[in-house]
Coordinates of C-alpha atoms and ligand atoms in Angstrom, one line a residue:
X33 CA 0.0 0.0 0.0
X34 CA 1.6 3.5 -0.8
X35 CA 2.3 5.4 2.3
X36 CA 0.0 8.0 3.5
X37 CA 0.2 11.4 1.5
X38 CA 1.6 13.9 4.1
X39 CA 2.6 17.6 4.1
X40 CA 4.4 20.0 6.5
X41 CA 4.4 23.3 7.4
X42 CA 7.5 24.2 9.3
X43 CA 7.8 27.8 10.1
X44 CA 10.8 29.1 12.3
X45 CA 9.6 31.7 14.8
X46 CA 11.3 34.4 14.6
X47 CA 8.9 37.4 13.8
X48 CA 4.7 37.7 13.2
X49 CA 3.5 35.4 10.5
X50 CA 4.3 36.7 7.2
X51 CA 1.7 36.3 4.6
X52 CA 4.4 34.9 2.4
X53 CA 4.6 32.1 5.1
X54 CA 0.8 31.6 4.7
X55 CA 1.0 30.8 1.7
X56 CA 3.2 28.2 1.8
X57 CA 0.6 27.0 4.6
X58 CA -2.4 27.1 2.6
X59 CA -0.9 25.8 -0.1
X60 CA 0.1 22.7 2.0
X61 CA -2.9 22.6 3.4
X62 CA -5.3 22.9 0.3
X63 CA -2.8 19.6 -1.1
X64 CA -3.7 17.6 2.1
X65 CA -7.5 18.1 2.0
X66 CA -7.4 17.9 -2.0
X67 CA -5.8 14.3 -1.4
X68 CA -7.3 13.3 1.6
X69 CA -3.8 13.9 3.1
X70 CA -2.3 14.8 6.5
X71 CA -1.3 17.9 7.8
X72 CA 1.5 18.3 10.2
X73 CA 2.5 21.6 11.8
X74 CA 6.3 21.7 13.4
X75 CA 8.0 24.8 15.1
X76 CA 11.6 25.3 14.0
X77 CA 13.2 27.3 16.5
X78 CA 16.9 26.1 16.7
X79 CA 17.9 29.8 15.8
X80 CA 17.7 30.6 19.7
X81 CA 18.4 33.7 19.5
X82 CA 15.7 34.9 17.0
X83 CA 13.0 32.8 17.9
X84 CA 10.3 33.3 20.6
X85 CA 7.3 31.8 22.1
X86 CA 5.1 35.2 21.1
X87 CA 6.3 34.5 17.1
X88 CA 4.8 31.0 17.3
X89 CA 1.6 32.3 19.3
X90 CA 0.8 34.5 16.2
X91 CA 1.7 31.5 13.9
X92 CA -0.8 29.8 15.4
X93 CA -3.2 32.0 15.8
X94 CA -3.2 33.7 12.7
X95 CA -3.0 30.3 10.9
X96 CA -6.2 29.7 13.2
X97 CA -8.2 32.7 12.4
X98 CA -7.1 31.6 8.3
X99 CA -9.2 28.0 9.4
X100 CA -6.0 26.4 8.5
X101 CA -6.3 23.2 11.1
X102 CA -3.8 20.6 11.2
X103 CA -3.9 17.1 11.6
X104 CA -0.7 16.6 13.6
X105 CA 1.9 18.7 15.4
X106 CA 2.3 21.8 17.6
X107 CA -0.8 21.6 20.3
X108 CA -2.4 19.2 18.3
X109 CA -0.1 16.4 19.1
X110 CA 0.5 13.1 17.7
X111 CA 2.6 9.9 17.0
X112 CA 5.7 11.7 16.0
X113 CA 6.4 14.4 18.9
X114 CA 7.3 16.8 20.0
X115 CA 7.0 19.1 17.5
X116 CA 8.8 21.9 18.3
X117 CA 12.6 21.4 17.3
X118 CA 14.0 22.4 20.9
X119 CA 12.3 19.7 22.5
X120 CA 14.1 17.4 19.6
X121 CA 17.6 18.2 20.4
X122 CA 18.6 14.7 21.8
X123 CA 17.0 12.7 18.9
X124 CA 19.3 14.8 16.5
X125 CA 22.1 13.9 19.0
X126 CA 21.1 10.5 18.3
X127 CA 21.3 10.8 14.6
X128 CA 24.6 12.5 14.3
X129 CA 26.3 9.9 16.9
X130 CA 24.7 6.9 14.4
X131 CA 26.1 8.9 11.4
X132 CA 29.5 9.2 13.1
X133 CA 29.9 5.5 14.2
X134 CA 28.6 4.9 10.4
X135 CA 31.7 7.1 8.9
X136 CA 28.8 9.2 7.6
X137 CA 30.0 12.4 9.6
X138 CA 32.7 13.4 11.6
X139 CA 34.2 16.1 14.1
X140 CA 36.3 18.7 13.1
X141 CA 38.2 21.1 14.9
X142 CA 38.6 23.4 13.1
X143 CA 39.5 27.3 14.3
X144 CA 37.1 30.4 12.6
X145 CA 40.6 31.9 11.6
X146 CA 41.7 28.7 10.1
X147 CA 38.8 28.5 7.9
X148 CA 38.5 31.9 7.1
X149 CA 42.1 31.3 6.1
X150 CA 41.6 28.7 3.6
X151 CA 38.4 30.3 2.2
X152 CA 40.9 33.8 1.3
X153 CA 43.3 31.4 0.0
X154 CA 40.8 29.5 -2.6
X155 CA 39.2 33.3 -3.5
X156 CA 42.7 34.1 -4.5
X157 CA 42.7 31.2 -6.4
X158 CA 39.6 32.0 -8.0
X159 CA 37.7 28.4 -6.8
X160 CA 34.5 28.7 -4.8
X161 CA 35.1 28.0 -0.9
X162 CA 34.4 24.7 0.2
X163 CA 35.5 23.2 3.7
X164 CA 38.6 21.8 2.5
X165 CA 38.1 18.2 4.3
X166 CA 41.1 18.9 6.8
X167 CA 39.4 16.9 9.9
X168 CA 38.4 14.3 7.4
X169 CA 41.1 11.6 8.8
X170 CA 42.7 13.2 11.6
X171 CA 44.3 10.6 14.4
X172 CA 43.8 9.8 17.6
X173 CA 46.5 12.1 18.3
X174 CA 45.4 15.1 16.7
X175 CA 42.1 14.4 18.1
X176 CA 43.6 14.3 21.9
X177 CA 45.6 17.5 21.2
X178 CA 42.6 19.7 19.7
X179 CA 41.1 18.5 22.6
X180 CA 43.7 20.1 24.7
X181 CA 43.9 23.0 23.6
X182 CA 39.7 23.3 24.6
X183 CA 38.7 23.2 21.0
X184 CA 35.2 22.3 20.8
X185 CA 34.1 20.6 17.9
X186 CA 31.2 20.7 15.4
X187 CA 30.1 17.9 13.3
X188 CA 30.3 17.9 9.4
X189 CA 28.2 15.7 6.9
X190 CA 31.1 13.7 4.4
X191 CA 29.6 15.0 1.3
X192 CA 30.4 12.1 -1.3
X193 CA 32.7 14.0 -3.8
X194 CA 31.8 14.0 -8.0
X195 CA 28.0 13.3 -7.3
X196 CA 25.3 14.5 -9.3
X197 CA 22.5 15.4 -7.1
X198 CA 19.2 15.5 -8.8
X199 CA 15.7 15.5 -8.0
X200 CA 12.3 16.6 -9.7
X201 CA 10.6 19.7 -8.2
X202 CA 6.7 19.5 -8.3
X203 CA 6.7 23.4 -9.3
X204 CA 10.4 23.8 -11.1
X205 CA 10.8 20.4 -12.9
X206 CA 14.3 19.0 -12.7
X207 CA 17.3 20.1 -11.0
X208 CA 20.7 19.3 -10.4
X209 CA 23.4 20.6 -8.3
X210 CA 27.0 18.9 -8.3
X211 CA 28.4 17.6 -4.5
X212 CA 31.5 19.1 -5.2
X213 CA 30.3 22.7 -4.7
X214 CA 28.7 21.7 -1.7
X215 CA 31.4 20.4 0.5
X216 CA 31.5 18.7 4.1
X217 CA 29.3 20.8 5.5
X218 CA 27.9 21.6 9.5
X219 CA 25.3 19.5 10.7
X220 CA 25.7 20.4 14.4
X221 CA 27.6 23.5 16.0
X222 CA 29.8 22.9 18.9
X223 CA 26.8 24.0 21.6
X224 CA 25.0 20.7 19.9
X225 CA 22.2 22.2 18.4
X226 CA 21.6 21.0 14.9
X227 CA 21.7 23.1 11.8
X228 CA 18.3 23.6 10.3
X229 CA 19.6 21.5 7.4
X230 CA 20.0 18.6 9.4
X231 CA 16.8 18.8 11.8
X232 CA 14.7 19.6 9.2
X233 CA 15.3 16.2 7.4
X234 CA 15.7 14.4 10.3
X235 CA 12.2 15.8 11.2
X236 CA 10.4 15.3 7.8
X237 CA 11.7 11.8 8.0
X238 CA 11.1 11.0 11.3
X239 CA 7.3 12.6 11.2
X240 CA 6.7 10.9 7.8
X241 CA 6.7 13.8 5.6
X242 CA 6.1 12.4 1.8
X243 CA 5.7 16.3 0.4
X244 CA 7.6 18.9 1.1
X245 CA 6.4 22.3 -0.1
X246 CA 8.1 25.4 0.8
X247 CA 9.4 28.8 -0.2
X248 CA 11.8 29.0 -3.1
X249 CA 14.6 30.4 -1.0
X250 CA 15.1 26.9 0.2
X251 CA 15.6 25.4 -3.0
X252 CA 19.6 26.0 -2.6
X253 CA 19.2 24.0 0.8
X254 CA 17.7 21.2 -1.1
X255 CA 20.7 19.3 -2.3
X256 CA 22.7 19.6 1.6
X257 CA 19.4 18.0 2.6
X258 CA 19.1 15.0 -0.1
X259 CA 22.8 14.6 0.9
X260 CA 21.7 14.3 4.4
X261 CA 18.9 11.8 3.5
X262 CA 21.1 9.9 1.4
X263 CA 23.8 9.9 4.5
X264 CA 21.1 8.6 6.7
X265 CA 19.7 6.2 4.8
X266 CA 15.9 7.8 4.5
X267 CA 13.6 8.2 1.3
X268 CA 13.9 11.0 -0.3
X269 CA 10.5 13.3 -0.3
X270 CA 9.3 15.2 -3.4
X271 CA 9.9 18.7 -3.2
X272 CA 7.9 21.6 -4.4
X273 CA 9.2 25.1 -4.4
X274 CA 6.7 27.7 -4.5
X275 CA 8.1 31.2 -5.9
X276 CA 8.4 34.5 -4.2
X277 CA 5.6 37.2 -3.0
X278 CA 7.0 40.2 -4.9
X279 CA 5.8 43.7 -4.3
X280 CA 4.4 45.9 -7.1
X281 CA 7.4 46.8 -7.5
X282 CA 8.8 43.6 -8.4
X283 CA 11.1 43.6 -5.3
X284 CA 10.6 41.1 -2.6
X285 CA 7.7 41.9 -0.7
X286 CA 8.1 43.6 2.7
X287 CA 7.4 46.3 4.8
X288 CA 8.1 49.1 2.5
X289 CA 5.3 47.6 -0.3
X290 CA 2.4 47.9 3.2
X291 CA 1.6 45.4 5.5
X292 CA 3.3 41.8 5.1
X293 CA 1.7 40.0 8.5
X294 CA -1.4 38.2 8.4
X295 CA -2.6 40.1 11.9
X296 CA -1.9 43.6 10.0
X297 CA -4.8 42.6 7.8
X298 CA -7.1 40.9 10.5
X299 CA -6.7 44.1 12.1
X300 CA -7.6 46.4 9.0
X301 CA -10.3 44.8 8.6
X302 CA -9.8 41.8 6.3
X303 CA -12.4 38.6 6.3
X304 CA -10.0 35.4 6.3
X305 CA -11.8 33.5 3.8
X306 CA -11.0 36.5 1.6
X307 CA -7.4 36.5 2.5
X308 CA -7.7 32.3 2.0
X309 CA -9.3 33.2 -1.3
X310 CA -6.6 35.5 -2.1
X311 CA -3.3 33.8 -1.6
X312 CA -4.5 30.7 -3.3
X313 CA -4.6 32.8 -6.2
X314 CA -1.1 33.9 -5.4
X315 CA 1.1 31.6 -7.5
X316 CA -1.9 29.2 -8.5
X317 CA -3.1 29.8 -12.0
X318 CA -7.1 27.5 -11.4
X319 CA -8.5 26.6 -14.9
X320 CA -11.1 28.9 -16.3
X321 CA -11.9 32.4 -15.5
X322 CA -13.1 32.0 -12.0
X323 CA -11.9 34.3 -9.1
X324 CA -14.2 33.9 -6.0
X325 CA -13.6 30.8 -4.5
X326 CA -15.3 29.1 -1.4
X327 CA -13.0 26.7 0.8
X328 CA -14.3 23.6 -0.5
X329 CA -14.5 25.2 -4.5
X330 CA -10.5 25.8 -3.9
X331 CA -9.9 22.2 -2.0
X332 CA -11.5 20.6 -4.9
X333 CA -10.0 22.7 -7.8
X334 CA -6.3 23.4 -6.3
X335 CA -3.3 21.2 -7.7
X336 CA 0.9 21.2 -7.4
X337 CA 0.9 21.3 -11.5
X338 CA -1.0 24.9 -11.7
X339 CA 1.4 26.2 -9.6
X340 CA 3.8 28.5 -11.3
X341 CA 7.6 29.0 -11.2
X342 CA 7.8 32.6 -11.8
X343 CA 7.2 35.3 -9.3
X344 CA 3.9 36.4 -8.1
X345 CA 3.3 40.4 -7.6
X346 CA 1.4 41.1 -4.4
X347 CA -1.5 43.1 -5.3
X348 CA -3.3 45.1 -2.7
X349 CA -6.2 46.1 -5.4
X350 CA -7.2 42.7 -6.2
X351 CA -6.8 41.6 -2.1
X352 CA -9.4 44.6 -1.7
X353 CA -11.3 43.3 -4.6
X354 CA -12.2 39.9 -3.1
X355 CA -12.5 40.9 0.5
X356 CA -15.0 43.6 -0.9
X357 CA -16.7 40.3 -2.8
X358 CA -17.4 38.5 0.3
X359 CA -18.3 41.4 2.3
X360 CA -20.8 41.9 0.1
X361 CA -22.3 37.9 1.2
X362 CA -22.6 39.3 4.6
X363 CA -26.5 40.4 6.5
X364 CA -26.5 43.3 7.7
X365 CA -26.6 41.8 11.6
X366 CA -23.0 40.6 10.6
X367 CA -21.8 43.6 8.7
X368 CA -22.7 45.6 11.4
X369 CA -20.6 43.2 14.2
X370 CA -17.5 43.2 11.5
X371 CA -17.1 47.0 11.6
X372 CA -18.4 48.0 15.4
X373 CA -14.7 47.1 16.7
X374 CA -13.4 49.9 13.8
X375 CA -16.5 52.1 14.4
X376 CA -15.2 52.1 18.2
X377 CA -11.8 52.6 17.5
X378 CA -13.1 56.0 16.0
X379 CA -14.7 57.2 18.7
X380 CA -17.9 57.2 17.0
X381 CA -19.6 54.5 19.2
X382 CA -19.4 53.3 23.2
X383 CA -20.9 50.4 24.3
X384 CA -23.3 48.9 25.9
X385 CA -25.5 50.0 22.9
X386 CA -29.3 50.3 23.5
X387 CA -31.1 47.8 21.0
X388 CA -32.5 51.3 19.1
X389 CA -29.1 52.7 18.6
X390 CA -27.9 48.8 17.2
X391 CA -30.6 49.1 14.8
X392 CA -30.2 52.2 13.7
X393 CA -26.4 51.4 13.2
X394 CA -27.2 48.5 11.2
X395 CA -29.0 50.8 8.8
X396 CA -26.5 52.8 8.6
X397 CA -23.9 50.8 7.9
X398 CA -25.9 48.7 5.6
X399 CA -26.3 52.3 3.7
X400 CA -22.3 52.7 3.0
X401 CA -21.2 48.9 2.2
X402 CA -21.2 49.9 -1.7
X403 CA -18.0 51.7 -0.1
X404 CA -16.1 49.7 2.3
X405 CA -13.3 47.1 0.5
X406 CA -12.3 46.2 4.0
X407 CA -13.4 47.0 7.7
X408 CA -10.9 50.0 8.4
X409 CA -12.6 52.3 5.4
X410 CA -16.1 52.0 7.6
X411 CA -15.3 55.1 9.8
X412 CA -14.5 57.6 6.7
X413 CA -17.7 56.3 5.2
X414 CA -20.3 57.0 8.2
X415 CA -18.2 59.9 9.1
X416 CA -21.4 62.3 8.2
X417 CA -23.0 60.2 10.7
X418 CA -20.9 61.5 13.8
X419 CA -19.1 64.4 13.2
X420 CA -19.9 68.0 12.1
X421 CA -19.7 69.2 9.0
X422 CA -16.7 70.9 7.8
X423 CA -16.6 74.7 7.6
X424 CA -17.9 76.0 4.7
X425 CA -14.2 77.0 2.9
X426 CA -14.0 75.7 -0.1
X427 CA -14.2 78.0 -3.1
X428 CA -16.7 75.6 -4.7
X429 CA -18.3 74.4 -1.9
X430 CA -19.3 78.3 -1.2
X431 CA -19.7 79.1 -5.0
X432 CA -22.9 76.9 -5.1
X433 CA -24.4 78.1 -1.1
X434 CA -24.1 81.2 -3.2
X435 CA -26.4 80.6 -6.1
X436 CA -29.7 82.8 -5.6
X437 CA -31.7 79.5 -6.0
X438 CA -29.5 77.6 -3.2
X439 CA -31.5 79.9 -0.5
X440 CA -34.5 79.1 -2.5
X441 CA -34.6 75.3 -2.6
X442 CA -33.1 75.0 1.0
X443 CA -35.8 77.4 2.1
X444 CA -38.6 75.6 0.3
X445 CA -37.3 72.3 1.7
X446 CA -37.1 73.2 5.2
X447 CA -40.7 73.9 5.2
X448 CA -41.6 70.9 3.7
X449 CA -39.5 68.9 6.0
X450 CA -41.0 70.7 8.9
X451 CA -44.2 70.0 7.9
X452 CA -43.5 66.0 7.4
X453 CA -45.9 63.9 9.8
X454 CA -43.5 60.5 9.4
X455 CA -39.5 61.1 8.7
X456 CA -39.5 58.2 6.5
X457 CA -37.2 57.8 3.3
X458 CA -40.2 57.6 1.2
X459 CA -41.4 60.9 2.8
X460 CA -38.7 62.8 2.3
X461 CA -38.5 61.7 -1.3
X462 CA -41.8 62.9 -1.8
X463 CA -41.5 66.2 -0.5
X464 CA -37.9 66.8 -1.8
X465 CA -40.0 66.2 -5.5
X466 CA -42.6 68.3 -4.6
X467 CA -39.9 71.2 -3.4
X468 CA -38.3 71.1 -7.1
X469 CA -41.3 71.2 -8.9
X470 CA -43.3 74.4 -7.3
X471 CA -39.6 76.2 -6.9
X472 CA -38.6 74.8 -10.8
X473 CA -35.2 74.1 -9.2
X474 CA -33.2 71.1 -10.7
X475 CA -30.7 68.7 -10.6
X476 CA -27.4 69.9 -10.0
X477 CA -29.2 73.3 -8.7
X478 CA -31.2 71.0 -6.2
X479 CA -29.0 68.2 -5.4
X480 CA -25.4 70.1 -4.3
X481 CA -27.1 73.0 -1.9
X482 CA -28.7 70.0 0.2
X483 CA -26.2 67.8 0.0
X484 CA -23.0 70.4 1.1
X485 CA -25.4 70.9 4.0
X486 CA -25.9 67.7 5.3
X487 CA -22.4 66.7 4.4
X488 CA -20.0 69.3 3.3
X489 CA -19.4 68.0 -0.1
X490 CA -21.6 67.1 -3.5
X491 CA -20.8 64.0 -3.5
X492 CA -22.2 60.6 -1.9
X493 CA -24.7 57.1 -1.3
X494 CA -28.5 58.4 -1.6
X495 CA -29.2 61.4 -0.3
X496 CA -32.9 60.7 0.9
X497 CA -32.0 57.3 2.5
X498 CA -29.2 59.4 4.1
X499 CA -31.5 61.8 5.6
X500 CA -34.0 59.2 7.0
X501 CA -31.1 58.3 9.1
X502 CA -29.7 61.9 10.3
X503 CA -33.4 62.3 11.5
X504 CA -35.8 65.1 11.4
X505 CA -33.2 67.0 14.4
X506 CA -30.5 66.8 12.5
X507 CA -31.8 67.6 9.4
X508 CA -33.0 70.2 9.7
X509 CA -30.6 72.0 11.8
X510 CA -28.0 71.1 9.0
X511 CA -30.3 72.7 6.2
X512 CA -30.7 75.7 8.6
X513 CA -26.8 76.6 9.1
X514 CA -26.1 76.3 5.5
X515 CA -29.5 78.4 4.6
X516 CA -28.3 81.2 7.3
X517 CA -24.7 80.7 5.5
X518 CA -26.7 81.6 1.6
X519 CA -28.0 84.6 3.4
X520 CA -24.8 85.8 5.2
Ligands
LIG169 N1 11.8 26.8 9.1 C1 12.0 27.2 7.7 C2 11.5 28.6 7.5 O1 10.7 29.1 8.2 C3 11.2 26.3 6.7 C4 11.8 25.1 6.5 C5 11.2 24.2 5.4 O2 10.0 24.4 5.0 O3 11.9 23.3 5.0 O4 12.0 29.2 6.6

């Protein structure tokens, strides 16, 4: 029976998740529930010093609030544990001893001014620097007087020499590298921790890893860890190599091109099915014309083989795009719970909110969706809503209070406002219609007057659902400053 189709995700933990890094996720992800496949989760923190607890907390969580669950791993648990690659530092130990007593690996002594000696010295001879092999077959002598002088050794892989190394990349086809350039390289540093070379394939191997799909930078780290395999004596896995997240710019994407971690755009107001949506189209070219995905559309649809080798161009418009796509799926109950936090934020509302004020919230924020891409834009939208309007400065803005017929259709409509039993949308259309027609004011000559005095500009959503929601109150105290301001 073939073995069990398993994928990783190993991310080291050494800043917030980047939405490069959940990419590679959901792409690992989308191939195990495609194939019925497993999904494992491992924390590479050997870099001690650039790795913390708070790093993986945001991996976690952010891969959490993406609904990307795994099967096996970090918190989950499992056969294979632990998962985090501190808590794995004696099975490495056990590896590298079995490798040694094999012939596989061995300890050099080496000083950091002796190699940085020998590397000078093959630069001068124009050769690429290589560890020369000098602790290859040292004696028992040598070995007792390194020891004496309180060297403390690492461990290097013996790198067979004049190999081909080759293997067949699910995304880049095949590639080859020659063993010569890579020389006897570190597997464990002299404080015993493993290199992420060497702990990553002992891991994948260990755990049962038969996929391994992962960020293109790695791809040069490839042929150290087939060597390792090989050295070890474990199946090789199939590697993909998923291309870079470039900005528009067509550098690598960071914080220069806007926000690159997967909490910056839960906090703008992103939906994660939108982000899902989005980074699945981030590399993966699906069949057809399609763009809106659900989960289960992109599980069934997503494949290795319409993944594509060249670099994909972060694109903040598209992002905005989709998320506005499945804002647009929400009620107005849930539109109204997406944006309160950002609503808040602005100072426009406090809670507790009375069940009148909710309601009334709901309609307004229902009124403005047309507008909002993502949950931070709701505040500038309702803005009207909540604050004053702006001073009447603008040359334009005063240019049209100043029309003789402004006075007269603000005038006209006050009075019919006034005069208005229910405040109702329908109401005020009616009496707005009946206002143009006895004054034979217009469009344009109509419109801008009332709408710079309920909002400062000409511009906006539906004036007469607009009003229904400032209320008779304010209303009419807005038509009255900007009728005084015609007069003045
Ligand atoms: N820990 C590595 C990283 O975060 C990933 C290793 C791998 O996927 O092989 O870059």
């Amino acid at each position: 029976m073939a073995k069990q189709m398993k994928v990783r995700f190993a991310p080291s933990p050494t800043g917030p998740f980047h939405i490069g890094g959940a990419r590679s996720a959901l792409f690992n992800w989308l191939v195990a529930r495609h194939a019925g496949g497993s999904f494992l989760v491992r924390i590479e923190d050997t870099d001690l010093s650039r790795s913390s607890r708070e790093s993986e907390e945001n991996i976690k969580e952010s891969m959490r609030w993406l609904g990307l669950d795994w099967d096996e791993g970090i918190d989950v648990g499992g056969p294979n544990g632990p998962y985090r690659q501190t808590e794995r530092l004696e099975i490495y130990q056990r590896e590298v001893q079995r490798l040694i007593s094999e012939g596989k690996a061995y300890y050099c002594y080496c000083s950091q001014e002796e190699l940085e000696q020998e590397r000078q010295e093959q630069l001068k001879e124009g050769r690429t620097p290589v560890y020369g092999g000098h602790c290859r077959h040292l004696t028992e002598e040598q070995i007792a007087r390194y020891k004496e002088e309180g060297r403390k050794p690492v461990v290097r892989l013996r790198v067979p020499e004049g190999e081909t190394i080759a293997f067949d990349d699910m995304v880049r086809g095949h590639v080859e590298f020659q063993s010569s350039g890579v020389g006897d390289f570190i597997i464990m540093k002299s404080d015993g921790i493993p290199v992420y070379n060497f702990a990553v394939v002992v891991d994948d191997s260990l755990m049962g890893v038969t996929h391994v799909i992962r960020a293109e930078e790695h791809l040069s780290n490839t042929p150290r860890q087939i060597a390792i395999y090989h050295a070890l004596g474990y199946e090789v896995p199939q590697f993909g190599h998923i291309s870079l997240i470039l900005g528009a710019d067509h550098k690598k994407m960071s914080k220069r091109h806007g926000a690159t971690s997967v909490t910056a755009y839960k906090d703008m107001g992103y939906l994660p099915e939108a982000v899902v949506n989005y980074l699945a189209l981030l590399g993966w070219a699906p069949k057809g014309e399609q763009e809106i995905f659900s989960r289960e559309e992109l599980i069934r649809a997503f494949s290795m083989d319409r993944v594509s080798s060249n670099d994909a161009v972060f694109d903040i418009e598209k992002l905005n795009w989709i998320n506005f796509q499945y804002m647009k799926k929400l009620s107005p109950e849930e539109l109204l719970d997406f944006v309160l936090p950002f609503l808040e934020k602005a100072g426009y509302v406090q809670q507790p909110l009375t069940e009148e004020k909710k309601d009334w919230l709901r309609q307004v924020v229902w009124y403005v969706r047309d507008r909002i891409s993502y949950g931070a834009q709701a505040p500038e939208q309702v803005r009207m809503f909540f604050e004053d309007v702006p001073p009447f400065e603008d040359p334009e803005v005063v240019d049209i209070l100043k029309q003789d017929t402004s006075a007269v259709i603000l005038k006209a409509f006050i009075e019919a406002l006034e005069a208005l039993p229910d405040f109702t949308e329908e109401a005020v259309t009616a009496a707005f219609k009946a206002v143009m027609k006895s004054t034979g004011i217009k469009g344009k000559a109509a419109f801008e007057p009332a709408r710079i005095a309920l909002t400062g500009v000409t511009k906006g959503p539906g004036m007469y659902e607009m009003i229904a929601l400032f209320g008779r109150e304010k209303t009419l105290a807005l038509l009255r400053k900007a009728l005084a301001f015609c007069k003045g």
